[in-house]
Short mmCIF file of C-alpha atoms in Angstrom, two decimals:
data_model
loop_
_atom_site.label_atom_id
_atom_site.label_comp_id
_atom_site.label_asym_id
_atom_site.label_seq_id
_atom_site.Cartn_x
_atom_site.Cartn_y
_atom_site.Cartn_z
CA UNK A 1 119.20 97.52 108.90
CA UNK A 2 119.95 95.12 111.97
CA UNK A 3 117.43 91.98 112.26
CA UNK A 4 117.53 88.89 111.42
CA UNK A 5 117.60 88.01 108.02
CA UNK A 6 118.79 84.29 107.55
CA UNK A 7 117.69 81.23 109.47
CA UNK A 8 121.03 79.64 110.01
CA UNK A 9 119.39 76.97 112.59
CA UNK A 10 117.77 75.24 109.29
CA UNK A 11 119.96 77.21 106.50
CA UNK A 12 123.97 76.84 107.49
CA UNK A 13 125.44 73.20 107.55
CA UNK A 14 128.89 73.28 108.91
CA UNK A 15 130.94 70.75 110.67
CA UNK A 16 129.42 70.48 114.04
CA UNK A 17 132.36 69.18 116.49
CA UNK A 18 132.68 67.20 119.06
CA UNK A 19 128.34 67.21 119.42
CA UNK A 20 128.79 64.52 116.68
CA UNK A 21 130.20 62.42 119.07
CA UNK A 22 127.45 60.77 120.41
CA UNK A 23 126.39 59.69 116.73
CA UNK A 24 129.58 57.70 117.34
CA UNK A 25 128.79 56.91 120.49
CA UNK A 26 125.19 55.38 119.99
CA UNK A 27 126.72 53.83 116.42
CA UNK A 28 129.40 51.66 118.22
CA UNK A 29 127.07 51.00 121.39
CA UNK A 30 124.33 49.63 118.84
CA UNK A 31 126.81 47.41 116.74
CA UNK A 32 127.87 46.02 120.20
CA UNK A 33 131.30 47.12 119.52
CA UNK A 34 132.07 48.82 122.93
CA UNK A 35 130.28 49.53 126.25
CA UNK A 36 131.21 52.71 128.16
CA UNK A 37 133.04 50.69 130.46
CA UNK A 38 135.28 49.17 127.49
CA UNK A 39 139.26 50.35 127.51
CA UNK A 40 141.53 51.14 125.03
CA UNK A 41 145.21 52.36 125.01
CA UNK A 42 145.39 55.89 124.89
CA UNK A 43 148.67 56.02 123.09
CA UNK A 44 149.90 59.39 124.24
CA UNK A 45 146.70 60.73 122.13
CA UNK A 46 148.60 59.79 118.39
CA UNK A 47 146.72 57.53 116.23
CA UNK A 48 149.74 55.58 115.00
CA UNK A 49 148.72 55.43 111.71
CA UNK A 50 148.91 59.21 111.09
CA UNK A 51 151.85 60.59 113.18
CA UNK A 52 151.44 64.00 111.34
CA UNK A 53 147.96 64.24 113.18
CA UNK A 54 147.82 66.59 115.98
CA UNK A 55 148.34 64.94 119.57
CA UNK A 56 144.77 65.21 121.45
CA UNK A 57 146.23 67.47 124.78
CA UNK A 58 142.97 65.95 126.59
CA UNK A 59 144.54 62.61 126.72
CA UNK A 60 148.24 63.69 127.73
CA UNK A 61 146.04 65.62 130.62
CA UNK A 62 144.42 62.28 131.49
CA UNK A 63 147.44 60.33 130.93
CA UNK A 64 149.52 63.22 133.83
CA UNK A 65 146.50 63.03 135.74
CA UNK A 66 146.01 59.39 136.19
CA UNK A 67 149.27 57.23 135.73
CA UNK A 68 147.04 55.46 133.56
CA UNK A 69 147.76 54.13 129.53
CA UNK A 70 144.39 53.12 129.61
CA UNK A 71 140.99 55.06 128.98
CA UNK A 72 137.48 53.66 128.83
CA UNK A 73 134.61 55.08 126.52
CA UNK A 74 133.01 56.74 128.82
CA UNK A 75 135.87 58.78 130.39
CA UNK A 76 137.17 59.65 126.70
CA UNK A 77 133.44 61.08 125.95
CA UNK A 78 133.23 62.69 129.41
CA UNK A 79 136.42 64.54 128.79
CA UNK A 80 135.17 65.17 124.89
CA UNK A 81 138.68 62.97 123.73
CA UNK A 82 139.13 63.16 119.76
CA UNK A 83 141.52 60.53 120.05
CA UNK A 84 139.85 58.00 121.85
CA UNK A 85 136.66 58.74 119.28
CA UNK A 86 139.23 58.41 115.95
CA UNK A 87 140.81 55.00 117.34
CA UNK A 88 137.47 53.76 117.94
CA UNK A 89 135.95 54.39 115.07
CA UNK A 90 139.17 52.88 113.07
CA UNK A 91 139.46 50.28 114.86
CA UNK A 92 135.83 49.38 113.98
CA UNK A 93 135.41 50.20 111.35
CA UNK A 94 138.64 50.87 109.16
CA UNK A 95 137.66 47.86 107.07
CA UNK A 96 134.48 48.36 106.17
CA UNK A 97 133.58 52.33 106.06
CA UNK A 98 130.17 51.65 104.52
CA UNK A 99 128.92 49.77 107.79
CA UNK A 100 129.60 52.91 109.90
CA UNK A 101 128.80 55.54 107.54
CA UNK A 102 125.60 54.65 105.93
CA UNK A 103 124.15 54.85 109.72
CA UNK A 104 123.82 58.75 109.16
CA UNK A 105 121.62 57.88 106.50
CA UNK A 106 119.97 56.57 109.35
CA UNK A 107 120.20 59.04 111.65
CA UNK A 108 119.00 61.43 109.09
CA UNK A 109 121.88 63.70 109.10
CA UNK A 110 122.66 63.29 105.33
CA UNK A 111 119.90 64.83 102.81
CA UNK A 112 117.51 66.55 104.76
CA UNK A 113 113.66 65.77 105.29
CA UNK A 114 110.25 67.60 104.71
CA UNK A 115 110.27 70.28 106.96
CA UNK A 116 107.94 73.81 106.69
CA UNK A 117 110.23 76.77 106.37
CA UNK A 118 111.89 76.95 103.42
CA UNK A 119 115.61 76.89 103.20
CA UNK A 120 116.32 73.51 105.00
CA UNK A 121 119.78 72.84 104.02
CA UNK A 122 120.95 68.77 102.73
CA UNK A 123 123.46 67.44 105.73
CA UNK A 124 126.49 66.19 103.89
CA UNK A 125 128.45 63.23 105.06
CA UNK A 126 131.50 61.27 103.55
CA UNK A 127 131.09 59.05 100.66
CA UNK A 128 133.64 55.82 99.43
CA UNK A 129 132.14 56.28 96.23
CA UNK A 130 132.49 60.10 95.94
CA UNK A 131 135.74 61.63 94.25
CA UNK A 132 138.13 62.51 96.53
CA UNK A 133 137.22 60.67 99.78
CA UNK A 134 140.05 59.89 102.12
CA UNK A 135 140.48 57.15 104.92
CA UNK A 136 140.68 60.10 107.29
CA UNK A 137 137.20 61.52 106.21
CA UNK A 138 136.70 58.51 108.27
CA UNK A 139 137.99 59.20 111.81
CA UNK A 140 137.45 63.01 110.92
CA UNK A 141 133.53 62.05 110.90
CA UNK A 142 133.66 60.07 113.86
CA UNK A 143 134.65 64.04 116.00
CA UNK A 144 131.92 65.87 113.85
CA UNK A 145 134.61 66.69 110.99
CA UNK A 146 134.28 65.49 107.60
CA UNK A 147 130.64 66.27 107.73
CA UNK A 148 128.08 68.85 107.29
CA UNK A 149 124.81 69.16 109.42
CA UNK A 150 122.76 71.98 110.78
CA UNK A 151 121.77 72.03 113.75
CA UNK A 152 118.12 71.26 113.31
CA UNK A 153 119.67 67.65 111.83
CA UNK A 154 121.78 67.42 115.16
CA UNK A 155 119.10 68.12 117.58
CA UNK A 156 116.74 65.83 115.63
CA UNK A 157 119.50 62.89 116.59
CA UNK A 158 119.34 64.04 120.39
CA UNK A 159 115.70 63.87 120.09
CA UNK A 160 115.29 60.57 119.05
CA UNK A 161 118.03 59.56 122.14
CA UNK A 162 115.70 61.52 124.69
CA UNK A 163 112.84 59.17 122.81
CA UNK A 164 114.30 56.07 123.42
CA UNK A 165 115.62 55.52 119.96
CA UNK A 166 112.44 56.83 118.04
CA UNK A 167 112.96 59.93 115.68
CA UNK A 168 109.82 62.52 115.58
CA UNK A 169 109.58 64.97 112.53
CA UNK A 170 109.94 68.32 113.81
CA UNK A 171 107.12 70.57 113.16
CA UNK A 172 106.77 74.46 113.57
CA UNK A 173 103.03 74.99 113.21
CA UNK A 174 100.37 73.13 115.21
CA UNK A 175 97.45 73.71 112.86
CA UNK A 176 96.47 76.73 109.98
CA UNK A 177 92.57 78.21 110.80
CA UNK A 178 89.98 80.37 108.72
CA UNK A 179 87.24 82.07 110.70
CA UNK A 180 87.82 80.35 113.57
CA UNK A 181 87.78 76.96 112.26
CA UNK A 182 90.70 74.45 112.06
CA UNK A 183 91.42 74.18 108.32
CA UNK A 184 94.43 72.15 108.97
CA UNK A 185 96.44 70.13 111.80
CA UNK A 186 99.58 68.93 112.14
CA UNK A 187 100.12 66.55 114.39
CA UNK A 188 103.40 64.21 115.96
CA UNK A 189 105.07 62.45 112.97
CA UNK A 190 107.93 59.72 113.04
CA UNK A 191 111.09 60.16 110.89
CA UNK A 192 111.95 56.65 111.93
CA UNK A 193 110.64 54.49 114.51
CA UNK A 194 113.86 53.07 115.78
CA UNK A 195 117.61 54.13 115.55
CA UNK A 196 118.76 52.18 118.31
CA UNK A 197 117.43 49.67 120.92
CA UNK A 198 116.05 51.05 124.37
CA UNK A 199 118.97 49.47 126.11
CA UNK A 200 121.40 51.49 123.94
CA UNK A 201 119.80 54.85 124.13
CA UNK A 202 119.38 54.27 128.14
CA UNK A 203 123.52 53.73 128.13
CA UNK A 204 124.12 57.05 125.77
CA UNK A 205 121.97 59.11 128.34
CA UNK A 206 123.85 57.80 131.09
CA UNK A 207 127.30 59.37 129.57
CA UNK A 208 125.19 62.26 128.09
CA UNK A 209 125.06 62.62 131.82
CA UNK A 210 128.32 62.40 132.98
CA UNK A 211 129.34 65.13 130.68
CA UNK A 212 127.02 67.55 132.24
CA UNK A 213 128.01 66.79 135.99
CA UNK A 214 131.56 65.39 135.59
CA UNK A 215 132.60 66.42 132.21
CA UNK A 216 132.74 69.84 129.33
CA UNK A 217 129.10 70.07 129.82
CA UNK A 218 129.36 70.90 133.76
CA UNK A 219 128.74 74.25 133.93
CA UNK A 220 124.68 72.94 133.57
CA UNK A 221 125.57 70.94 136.28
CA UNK A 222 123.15 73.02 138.64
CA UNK A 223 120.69 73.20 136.76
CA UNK A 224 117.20 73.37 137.96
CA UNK A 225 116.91 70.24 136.15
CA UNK A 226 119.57 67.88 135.18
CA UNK A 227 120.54 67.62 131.73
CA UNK A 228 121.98 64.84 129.51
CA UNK A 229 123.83 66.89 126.90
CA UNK A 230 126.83 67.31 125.04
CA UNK A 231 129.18 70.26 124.06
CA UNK A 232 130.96 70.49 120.91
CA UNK A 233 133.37 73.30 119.28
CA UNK A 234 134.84 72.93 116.04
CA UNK A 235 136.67 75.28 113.50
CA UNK A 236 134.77 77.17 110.99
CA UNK A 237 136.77 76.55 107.65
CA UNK A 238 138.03 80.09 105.70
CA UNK A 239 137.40 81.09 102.92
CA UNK A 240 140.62 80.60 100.81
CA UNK A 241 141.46 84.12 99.86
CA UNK A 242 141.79 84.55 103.68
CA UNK A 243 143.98 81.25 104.00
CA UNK A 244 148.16 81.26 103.10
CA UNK A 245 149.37 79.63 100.89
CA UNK A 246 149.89 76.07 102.16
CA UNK A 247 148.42 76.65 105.44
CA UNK A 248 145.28 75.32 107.19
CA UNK A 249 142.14 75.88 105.72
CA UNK A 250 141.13 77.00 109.39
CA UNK A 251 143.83 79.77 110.13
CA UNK A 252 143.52 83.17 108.50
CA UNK A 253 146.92 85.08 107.36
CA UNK A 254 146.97 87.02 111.21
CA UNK A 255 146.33 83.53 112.90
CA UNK A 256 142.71 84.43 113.84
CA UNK A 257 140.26 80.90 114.05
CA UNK A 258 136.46 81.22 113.34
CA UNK A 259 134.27 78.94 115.54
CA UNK A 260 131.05 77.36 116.20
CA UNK A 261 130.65 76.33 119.55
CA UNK A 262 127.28 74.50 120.64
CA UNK A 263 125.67 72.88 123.65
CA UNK A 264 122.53 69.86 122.85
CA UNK A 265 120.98 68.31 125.43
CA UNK A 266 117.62 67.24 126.97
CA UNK A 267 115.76 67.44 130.34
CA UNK A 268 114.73 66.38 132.97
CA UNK A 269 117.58 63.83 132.02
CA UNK A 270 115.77 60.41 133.67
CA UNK A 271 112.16 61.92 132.22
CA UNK A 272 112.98 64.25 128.91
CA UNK A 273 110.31 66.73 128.18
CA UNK A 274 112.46 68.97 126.28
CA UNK A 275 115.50 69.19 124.06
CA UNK A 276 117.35 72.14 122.95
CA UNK A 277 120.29 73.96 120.98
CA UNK A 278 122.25 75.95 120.99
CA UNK A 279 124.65 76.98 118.55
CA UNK A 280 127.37 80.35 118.43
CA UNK A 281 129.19 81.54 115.65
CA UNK A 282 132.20 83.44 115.97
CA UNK A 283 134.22 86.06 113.88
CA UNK A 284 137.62 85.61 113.01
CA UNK A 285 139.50 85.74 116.45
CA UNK A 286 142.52 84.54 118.44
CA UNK A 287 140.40 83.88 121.43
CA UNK A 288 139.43 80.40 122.29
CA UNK A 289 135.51 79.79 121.94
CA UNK A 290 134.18 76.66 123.70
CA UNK A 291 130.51 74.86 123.68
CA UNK A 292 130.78 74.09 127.22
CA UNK A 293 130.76 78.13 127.80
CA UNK A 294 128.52 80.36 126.31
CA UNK A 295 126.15 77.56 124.87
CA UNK A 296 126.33 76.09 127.90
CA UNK A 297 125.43 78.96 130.20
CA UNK A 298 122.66 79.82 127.60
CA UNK A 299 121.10 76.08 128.09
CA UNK A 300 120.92 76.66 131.72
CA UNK A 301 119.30 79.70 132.17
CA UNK A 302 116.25 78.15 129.68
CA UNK A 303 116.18 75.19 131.91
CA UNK A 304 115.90 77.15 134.85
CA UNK A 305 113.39 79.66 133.45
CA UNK A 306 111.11 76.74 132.00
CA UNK A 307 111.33 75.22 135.42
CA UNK A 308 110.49 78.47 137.12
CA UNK A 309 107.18 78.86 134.71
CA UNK A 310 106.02 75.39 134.72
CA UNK A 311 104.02 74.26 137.56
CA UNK A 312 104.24 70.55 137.43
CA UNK A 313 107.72 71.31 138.10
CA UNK A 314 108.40 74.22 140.56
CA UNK A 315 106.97 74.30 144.14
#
């Protein structure tokens, strides 16, 4: 029987890429740690402390492209740069893990919240105190790996940012009646009132932006409306009886990847009314699946069909 059977918007957490970015982003913003015009070396794309780590190709591109050794934030999160995101994020806060990573308590992207389908799955981030945590679960978390959301927790965070910093409590069911009558209601509620200043969540729209006209995102680019959104693709990891011996956790035996690309974003970007996900997941392949594609292209035509129902905004 074809249907759908599991609700893996609330039910699968998985490490959600390069989406988790801007949870970087806003953290280093808000600790006044960078601006998005701040620059940093970009090294080739090696963090020096772990030469076995794989070079990020999107800073050699930059590097070709632009004579330049230097990057800023907000041209290392337009072009979706791991690098620039795993220096940043060490640099910061390679001291003092704690400070950065108890923010996704936060955030609420650890645990999980009251919510009224069943099946909401905990969000699981890295802790010192846990056995076997690594310095690189570190930088790993700061490019959406190391950690484990759903997307429910990650458009919750891009909520708040279309809110100005101010979390709401998603809700499914408006109010329950009995002949008629309005038994129960359900009405806004906030998570937390304030993850971030104004000022900050005004800057993380503003390279939400860029990514959608300059950056991965652009294929929303014309949009009906413009969006402030992010892309994000990350391996799915194997199971191990379909990983070699040795070998990456993300790499079957025939060399076949599993993905989950996704797009988030809000609109109208300088007025949010709406924010949205979306989130693919492939089957083992050897093709390349990106958020800024399918997700993407999926965002867009919902923008433009809301826009084309809605009369406040269509002529």
């Amino acid at each position: 029987v074809m249907g759908e059977y599991f609700n893996s918007a609330i039910g699968r957490p998985a490490e959600p890429g390069s989406i988790f970015k801007a949870v970087s982003l806003l953290t280093l913003l808000e600790d006044g740690h960078v601006e998005l015009e701040t620059q940093i070396p970009t090294n080739h794309g090696r963090m020096k402390e772990y030469p076995k780590m794989t070079p990020d190709d999107y800073i050699v591109k930059y590097e070709y492209r632009t004579k330049s050794d230097l990057i800023t934030v907000a041209e290392g999160f337009k072009i979706s740069s791991n690098y620039v995101f795993r220096y940043l994020v060490k640099e910061h806060y390679g001291k003092t893990p704690d400070e950065y990573l108890k923010k996704f308590y936060t955030y609420k992207i650890a645990g999980r919240y009251d919510f009224e389908l069943d099946g909401f799955a905990n969000g699981v981030v890295p802790d010192t105190k846990r056995h076997g945590y690594s310095p690189t679960d570190l930088i790993q978390s700061a490019i959406g790996y190391s950690v484990q959301t759903t997307p429910l927790h990650m458009v919750t965070f891009y909520n708040a940012v279309a809110n100005k910093g101010r979390m709401m409590k998603p809700y499914v069911v408006e109010s329950i009646e009995r002949d008629g009558k309005v038994i129960t209601e359900f009405k806004p509620e906030v998570l937390n009132g304030a993850i971030c200043s104004r000022a900050t969540a005004d800057t993380l729209v503003r390279a939400l932006t860029t990514v959608t006209t300059q950056g991965t995102g652009s294929k929303v680019k014309n949009a009906k409306s413009q969006i402030a959104g992010k892309t994000g693709t990350a391996w799915i990891a194997l199971d191990a009886k379909y990983v070699q011996p040795g070998g990456s956790r993300y790499v079957d035996s025939e060399g076949r990847k599993q993905y989950q690309a996704s797009f988030v974003g809000f609109f109208p970007a300088d007025e949010p009314r709406y924010t949205a996900i979306v989130t693919i997941y492939s089957k083992p392949t050897k093709a390349s699946i990106y958020g800024g594609t399918i997700p993407a292209l999926t965002i867009k035509e919902l923008v433009d069909k809301l826009y084309a129902m809605d009369p406040s905004w269509s002529e």
